[in-house]
PDB file of C-alpha atoms in Angstrom:
ATOM      1  CA  UNK A1400      21.539 -19.230   1.364  1.00 62.00           C
ATOM      2  CA  UNK A1401      23.410 -17.860   4.154  1.00 73.00           C
ATOM      3  CA  UNK A1402      23.786 -13.947   4.217  1.00 67.00           C
ATOM      4  CA  UNK A1403      26.897 -12.215   5.885  1.00 73.00           C
ATOM      5  CA  UNK A1404      26.227 -10.795   9.185  1.00 74.00           C
ATOM      6  CA  UNK A1405      26.692  -7.305   7.999  1.00 73.00           C
ATOM      7  CA  UNK A1406      23.974  -7.798   5.295  1.00 72.00           C
ATOM      8  CA  UNK A1407      20.909  -5.616   5.731  1.00 76.00           C
ATOM      9  CA  UNK A1408      17.612  -7.196   4.359  1.00 79.00           C
ATOM     10  CA  UNK A1409      15.098  -5.014   2.986  1.00 84.00           C
ATOM     11  CA  UNK A1410      11.369  -5.877   2.860  1.00 89.00           C
ATOM     12  CA  UNK A1411       8.735  -3.728   0.772  1.00 89.00           C
ATOM     13  CA  UNK A1412       5.246  -4.301   1.867  1.00 92.00           C
ATOM     14  CA  UNK A1413       2.230  -2.745  -0.324  1.00 90.00           C
ATOM     15  CA  UNK A1414      -0.443  -1.551   1.807  1.00 91.00           C
ATOM     16  CA  UNK A1415      -3.649  -3.564   1.983  1.00 93.00           C
ATOM     17  CA  UNK A1416      -6.652  -3.384  -0.472  1.00 93.00           C
ATOM     18  CA  UNK A1417      -8.551  -0.190   0.104  1.00 94.00           C
ATOM     19  CA  UNK A1418     -12.154   0.082   0.753  1.00 93.00           C
ATOM     20  CA  UNK A1419     -14.407  -0.660  -2.311  1.00 90.00           C
ATOM     21  CA  UNK A1420     -15.676   2.848  -2.965  1.00 90.00           C
ATOM     22  CA  UNK A1421     -12.117   4.085  -3.147  1.00 89.00           C
ATOM     23  CA  UNK A1422     -11.449   1.559  -6.063  1.00 89.00           C
ATOM     24  CA  UNK A1423     -13.777   3.276  -8.340  1.00 89.00           C
ATOM     25  CA  UNK A1424     -11.529   6.361  -8.812  1.00 89.00           C
ATOM     26  CA  UNK A1425      -7.786   7.148  -9.064  1.00 89.00           C
ATOM     27  CA  UNK A1426      -6.964   7.832  -5.282  1.00 91.00           C
ATOM     28  CA  UNK A1427      -3.332   8.349  -5.504  1.00 88.00           C
ATOM     29  CA  UNK A1428      -2.180  10.507  -2.741  1.00 91.00           C
ATOM     30  CA  UNK A1429      -5.627  10.737  -1.355  1.00 92.00           C
ATOM     31  CA  UNK A1430      -5.901   9.411   2.292  1.00 93.00           C
ATOM     32  CA  UNK A1431      -8.310   6.436   1.760  1.00 94.00           C
ATOM     33  CA  UNK A1432      -8.946   3.509   4.340  1.00 93.00           C
ATOM     34  CA  UNK A1433      -8.318  -0.149   4.077  1.00 93.00           C
ATOM     35  CA  UNK A1434     -11.095  -2.537   3.205  1.00 94.00           C
ATOM     36  CA  UNK A1435     -12.217  -4.144   6.636  1.00 92.00           C
ATOM     37  CA  UNK A1436     -14.053  -7.026   4.778  1.00 93.00           C
ATOM     38  CA  UNK A1437     -10.892  -7.568   2.742  1.00 92.00           C
ATOM     39  CA  UNK A1438      -8.693  -7.577   5.955  1.00 91.00           C
ATOM     40  CA  UNK A1439     -10.999 -10.019   7.752  1.00 92.00           C
ATOM     41  CA  UNK A1440     -10.934 -12.431   4.855  1.00 93.00           C
ATOM     42  CA  UNK A1441      -7.250 -12.402   4.757  1.00 94.00           C
ATOM     43  CA  UNK A1442      -6.276 -13.301   8.298  1.00 95.00           C
ATOM     44  CA  UNK A1443      -4.397 -16.142   7.305  1.00 96.00           C
ATOM     45  CA  UNK A1444      -2.173 -14.159   4.751  1.00 95.00           C
ATOM     46  CA  UNK A1445      -1.543 -11.716   7.481  1.00 96.00           C
ATOM     47  CA  UNK A1446      -0.594 -14.350   9.985  1.00 97.00           C
ATOM     48  CA  UNK A1447       1.850 -15.767   7.490  1.00 97.00           C
ATOM     49  CA  UNK A1448       3.459 -12.387   6.898  1.00 95.00           C
ATOM     50  CA  UNK A1449       3.592 -11.841  10.464  1.00 97.00           C
ATOM     51  CA  UNK A1450       5.487 -15.062  11.088  1.00 97.00           C
ATOM     52  CA  UNK A1451       7.869 -14.350   8.172  1.00 96.00           C
ATOM     53  CA  UNK A1452       8.698 -10.639   9.031  1.00 95.00           C
ATOM     54  CA  UNK A1453      12.006 -10.237  11.023  1.00 92.00           C
ATOM     55  CA  UNK A1454      12.084  -8.965  14.482  1.00 92.00           C
ATOM     56  CA  UNK A1455      13.533  -6.439  15.514  1.00 91.00           C
ATOM     57  CA  UNK A1456      12.966  -4.463  12.553  1.00 93.00           C
ATOM     58  CA  UNK A1457      12.794  -0.678  11.735  1.00 94.00           C
ATOM     59  CA  UNK A1458       9.533   0.247  10.003  1.00 96.00           C
ATOM     60  CA  UNK A1459       8.674   3.080   7.722  1.00 96.00           C
ATOM     61  CA  UNK A1460       4.972   4.019   6.671  1.00 97.00           C
ATOM     62  CA  UNK A1461       3.783   6.827   4.505  1.00 96.00           C
ATOM     63  CA  UNK A1462       1.742   9.656   6.180  1.00 96.00           C
ATOM     64  CA  UNK A1463      -1.222   7.921   4.501  1.00 96.00           C
ATOM     65  CA  UNK A1464      -3.667   5.984   6.984  1.00 95.00           C
ATOM     66  CA  UNK A1465      -3.750   2.949   4.775  1.00 94.00           C
ATOM     67  CA  UNK A1466      -0.044   2.127   5.587  1.00 95.00           C
ATOM     68  CA  UNK A1467      -0.650   2.302   9.363  1.00 96.00           C
ATOM     69  CA  UNK A1468      -3.747   0.304   9.230  1.00 95.00           C
ATOM     70  CA  UNK A1469      -1.897  -2.271   7.235  1.00 96.00           C
ATOM     71  CA  UNK A1470       0.971  -2.416   9.593  1.00 97.00           C
ATOM     72  CA  UNK A1471      -1.578  -2.585  12.687  1.00 96.00           C
ATOM     73  CA  UNK A1472      -3.315  -5.625  10.826  1.00 96.00           C
ATOM     74  CA  UNK A1473       0.072  -7.391  10.639  1.00 97.00           C
ATOM     75  CA  UNK A1474       0.443  -6.715  14.444  1.00 97.00           C
ATOM     76  CA  UNK A1475      -2.973  -7.989  15.227  1.00 97.00           C
ATOM     77  CA  UNK A1476      -1.978 -11.129  13.310  1.00 97.00           C
ATOM     78  CA  UNK A1477       0.846 -11.785  15.829  1.00 97.00           C
ATOM     79  CA  UNK A1478       3.713  -9.478  14.747  1.00 97.00           C
ATOM     80  CA  UNK A1479       5.637  -7.500  17.301  1.00 97.00           C
ATOM     81  CA  UNK A1480       5.283  -4.091  15.603  1.00 96.00           C
ATOM     82  CA  UNK A1481       8.000  -1.458  16.529  1.00 96.00           C
ATOM     83  CA  UNK A1482       7.225   2.293  16.566  1.00 96.00           C
ATOM     84  CA  UNK A1483       6.252   3.307  12.951  1.00 97.00           C
ATOM     85  CA  UNK A1484       8.538   5.822  11.322  1.00 97.00           C
ATOM     86  CA  UNK A1485       6.647   8.183   8.968  1.00 97.00           C
ATOM     87  CA  UNK A1486       8.402   9.063   5.840  1.00 95.00           C
ATOM     88  CA  UNK A1487       6.574  11.475   3.423  1.00 94.00           C
ATOM     89  CA  UNK A1488       8.896  10.551   0.499  1.00 93.00           C
ATOM     90  CA  UNK A1489       7.281   7.294   0.165  1.00 91.00           C
ATOM     91  CA  UNK A1490       3.787   8.486  -0.317  1.00 90.00           C
ATOM     92  CA  UNK A1491       1.997   7.179  -3.328  1.00 88.00           C
ATOM     93  CA  UNK A1492       2.214   8.980  -6.620  1.00 88.00           C
ATOM     94  CA  UNK A1493       0.279  12.343  -7.278  1.00 88.00           C
ATOM     95  CA  UNK A1494      -2.142  11.608  -9.948  1.00 86.00           C
ATOM     96  CA  UNK A1495      -2.422  15.372 -10.651  1.00 87.00           C
ATOM     97  CA  UNK A1496      -5.635  16.613 -12.451  1.00 87.00           C
ATOM     98  CA  UNK A1497      -6.513  12.915 -12.841  1.00 86.00           C
ATOM     99  CA  UNK A1498      -6.640  12.206  -9.146  1.00 88.00           C
ATOM    100  CA  UNK A1499     -10.329  11.614  -7.881  1.00 90.00           C
ATOM    101  CA  UNK A1500     -11.529  10.739 -11.314  1.00 90.00           C
ATOM    102  CA  UNK A1501     -13.628   7.978 -11.697  1.00 91.00           C
ATOM    103  CA  UNK A1502     -12.163   5.339 -14.211  1.00 85.00           C
ATOM    104  CA  UNK A1503     -14.922   5.670 -16.611  1.00 86.00           C
ATOM    105  CA  UNK A1504     -13.925   9.641 -17.139  1.00 86.00           C
ATOM    106  CA  UNK A1505     -10.190   8.633 -17.923  1.00 82.00           C
ATOM    107  CA  UNK A1506     -10.422   7.858 -21.704  1.00 80.00           C
ATOM    108  CA  UNK A1507     -11.377  11.457 -22.697  1.00 81.00           C
ATOM    109  CA  UNK A1508      -8.331  12.626 -20.872  1.00 80.00           C
ATOM    110  CA  UNK A1509      -5.882  10.318 -22.900  1.00 78.00           C
ATOM    111  CA  UNK A1510      -3.828  12.154 -25.572  1.00 76.00           C
ATOM    112  CA  UNK A1511      -2.925   9.298 -27.553  1.00 72.00           C
ATOM    113  CA  UNK A1512      -5.177   6.657 -28.832  1.00 70.00           C
ATOM    114  CA  UNK A1513      -4.891   3.243 -27.246  1.00 67.00           C
ATOM    115  CA  UNK A1514      -2.333   0.643 -28.761  1.00 69.00           C
ATOM    116  CA  UNK A1515      -3.929  -1.800 -31.097  1.00 71.00           C
ATOM    117  CA  UNK A1516      -3.917  -4.457 -28.319  1.00 65.00           C
ATOM    118  CA  UNK A1517      -6.128  -2.116 -26.165  1.00 55.00           C
ATOM    119  CA  UNK A1518      -3.759  -1.319 -23.563  1.00 55.00           C
TER     120      UNK A1518
END
C-alpha cells in the first residue's frame, strides 16, 4: 500500500509493563515505574520496534514516568529518539476512589453483581 505524500501516520504505543508490586493494585494515574526485569527480557521486541518506527517523528508522552521510561527503552534499542513532548491530556484514566486499591478489595465496591459469565 502506498500512502499519499501528505498523509500523516499515527503510531500509538502503550507504555511498558509496570513493576510487579504496582500490578497488585489499580494504579491508574499513579506514577509507577516500568518493570526492569521485563524490559531486559524484551530487548528483541524493543529492537524490532526501534527498527520499524519512523524517523523523524514527533513524540508525545504523558507526564507519567512509565511513558518516558518506555521511550528511553526504545531509544536504547537503537531508535533515534527526538525531544519528548509532554501532553497531560493523554495521562491514564483516573480510578477515583478505587485508585490504589488492591484487586481483592474491588468486589465489595461493585454495585451490580457480576454477569452469569463472571465478567
